[in-house]
Amino acid sequence: MGLLSKKDAALIKDPLFDNNPITIQVLGICSALAITAELKASIVMSISVMFVLGLGNVVISLMRNIIPSKIRIIVQLIVVATLVIIVDLVLKAFAYELSKTLSVFVGLIITNCIIMGRFEAFALGNGPWRSFLDGIGNAVGYGLILIAVGFFRELLGSGTLLGIKVLGDPIEKTGLYAFGYENNGFMLLSPMALIVVGIIIWVQRTKNKALIEEN
Amino acid sequence: MEHIELFFKSIFIDNMVFATFLGMCSYLAVSKKVSTAVGLGAAVIFVLAVTVPLNWLLDQYILQEGALSWLGEEYASYDLSFLSFIMFIATIATMVQLVEIIVEKFSPSLYNSLGIFLPLIAVNCAILGGSLFMQSREIPSIGLALTYGVGSGIGWFLAILAIAAIREKIRYSAVPPALRGLGITFIITGLMAIGFMSFGGMLTGGDEKKEEKPKVEAKVEKEEIKKEAKEIVAENTNIN
């Protein structure tokens, strides 16, 4: 970590686990769940969010002294919307099939609470470099959960990873299927995303007792 | 008839929370008490009912390919649909501010119960999602757009009401400590979503089934054909 001071490194490291945007801050769940039936879609979604959040944080942080606080939400929305349009057009141009799978959820990055949350909580009060690091850190934390959920849902649901049949062929009964293993098609349905995230939260809080909520 | 069909479809089958996970952030954050959940739910119904028809007009007369033809012949070939995200979100943000000002002026009591939630709503995915789904499902008339907005608002309202009621009760249950709060809420929502899936057969059998079944069958058929082809090739090689 020669490039980053200790404080800056914490900006990237904290959101990965102990202050994860999804499991601890409860932000950005909307888009996280609907598109995680495939690992590929989750990876693309995380990269898109990283681009929007990293760049958006820098832009907002550069403008933080000239935005009147009354209309700041609209200004923030416009900045995010512009970045999201770029992402959407790039996806449509280079990965058309994937952009069909993601459908409206690319557009919904605009209202992804992580982005507004980080703008409000961090970029409005910090310089561009630190805001950039904060944005990247949070996006990676978000991506980690997305990829974990996508990994389990695709592996258990259709027996593939990124479209590659890792568990053997279910029709020709090779690999695991030779022993009578069956895909759990239920994992592909949307409710299972919620339950998988619930289980991730459970595991995380069992490991780190400090995070347990009182209720 | 189609109004009623769309209305029930948007409440139960395409429920914002349980089928598409829209508005989850505020759904999880504001569902600790029934009274606040009712306030936010009512505000969401109201804002959806206003913004979906408005964005329908925008989409129909400005953004769609060829929508500008009412301006004159030379504008007929313009396609501004790439601007729809920014236009929709701007409309929503301004509408929310406007509604806030109007409600504050004319009905202070309503403002007191709804007002605090209005700024939250501008960034609620359910609102933008309503407009984007309206666009991608190509809803044909403004009346249907209104029905769709109100219907999906009520669906969201029902969902947050149900989870808030459950969370008030669950305080007296012995939940494993690590699962308390957020974790158990996720799992309950998942179970509720599974329950809501049973509404899928309510109208015409539901979109999902229609779309997904043929796909799977087609895949299986393909694979079978492949298998057969392989066998034939194998036979041929044997003969040779």
GROMACS .gro file of C-alpha atoms in nm, chain B residues 14-15 80 85 87 103 115 128 151 155 157 164 178 184 197 202 216:
model
   17
  229ASP     CA    1  -4.595  -0.838  -1.111
  230ASN     CA    2  -4.578  -0.712  -0.756
  295LEU     CA    3  -3.461   1.035  -2.857
  300PHE     CA    4  -3.351   0.774  -1.822
  302MET     CA    5  -3.603   1.266  -1.868
  318VAL     CA    6  -4.944   1.935  -0.025
  330GLY     CA    7  -4.427   1.501   0.386
  343LEU     CA    8  -3.841   0.495  -1.168
  366GLY     CA    9  -5.192  -0.086  -0.932
  370GLY     CA   10  -4.891  -0.370  -0.469
  372PHE     CA   11  -4.820  -0.065  -0.029
  379ALA     CA   12  -4.413  -0.415   0.883
  393ALA     CA   13  -2.708  -1.327   1.407
  399ILE     CA   14  -3.470  -1.250   0.908
  412MET     CA   15  -4.576  -1.663  -0.696
  417MET     CA   16  -5.468  -1.596  -1.142
  431VAL     CA   17  -3.688  -2.507  -2.178
   0.00000   0.00000   0.00000
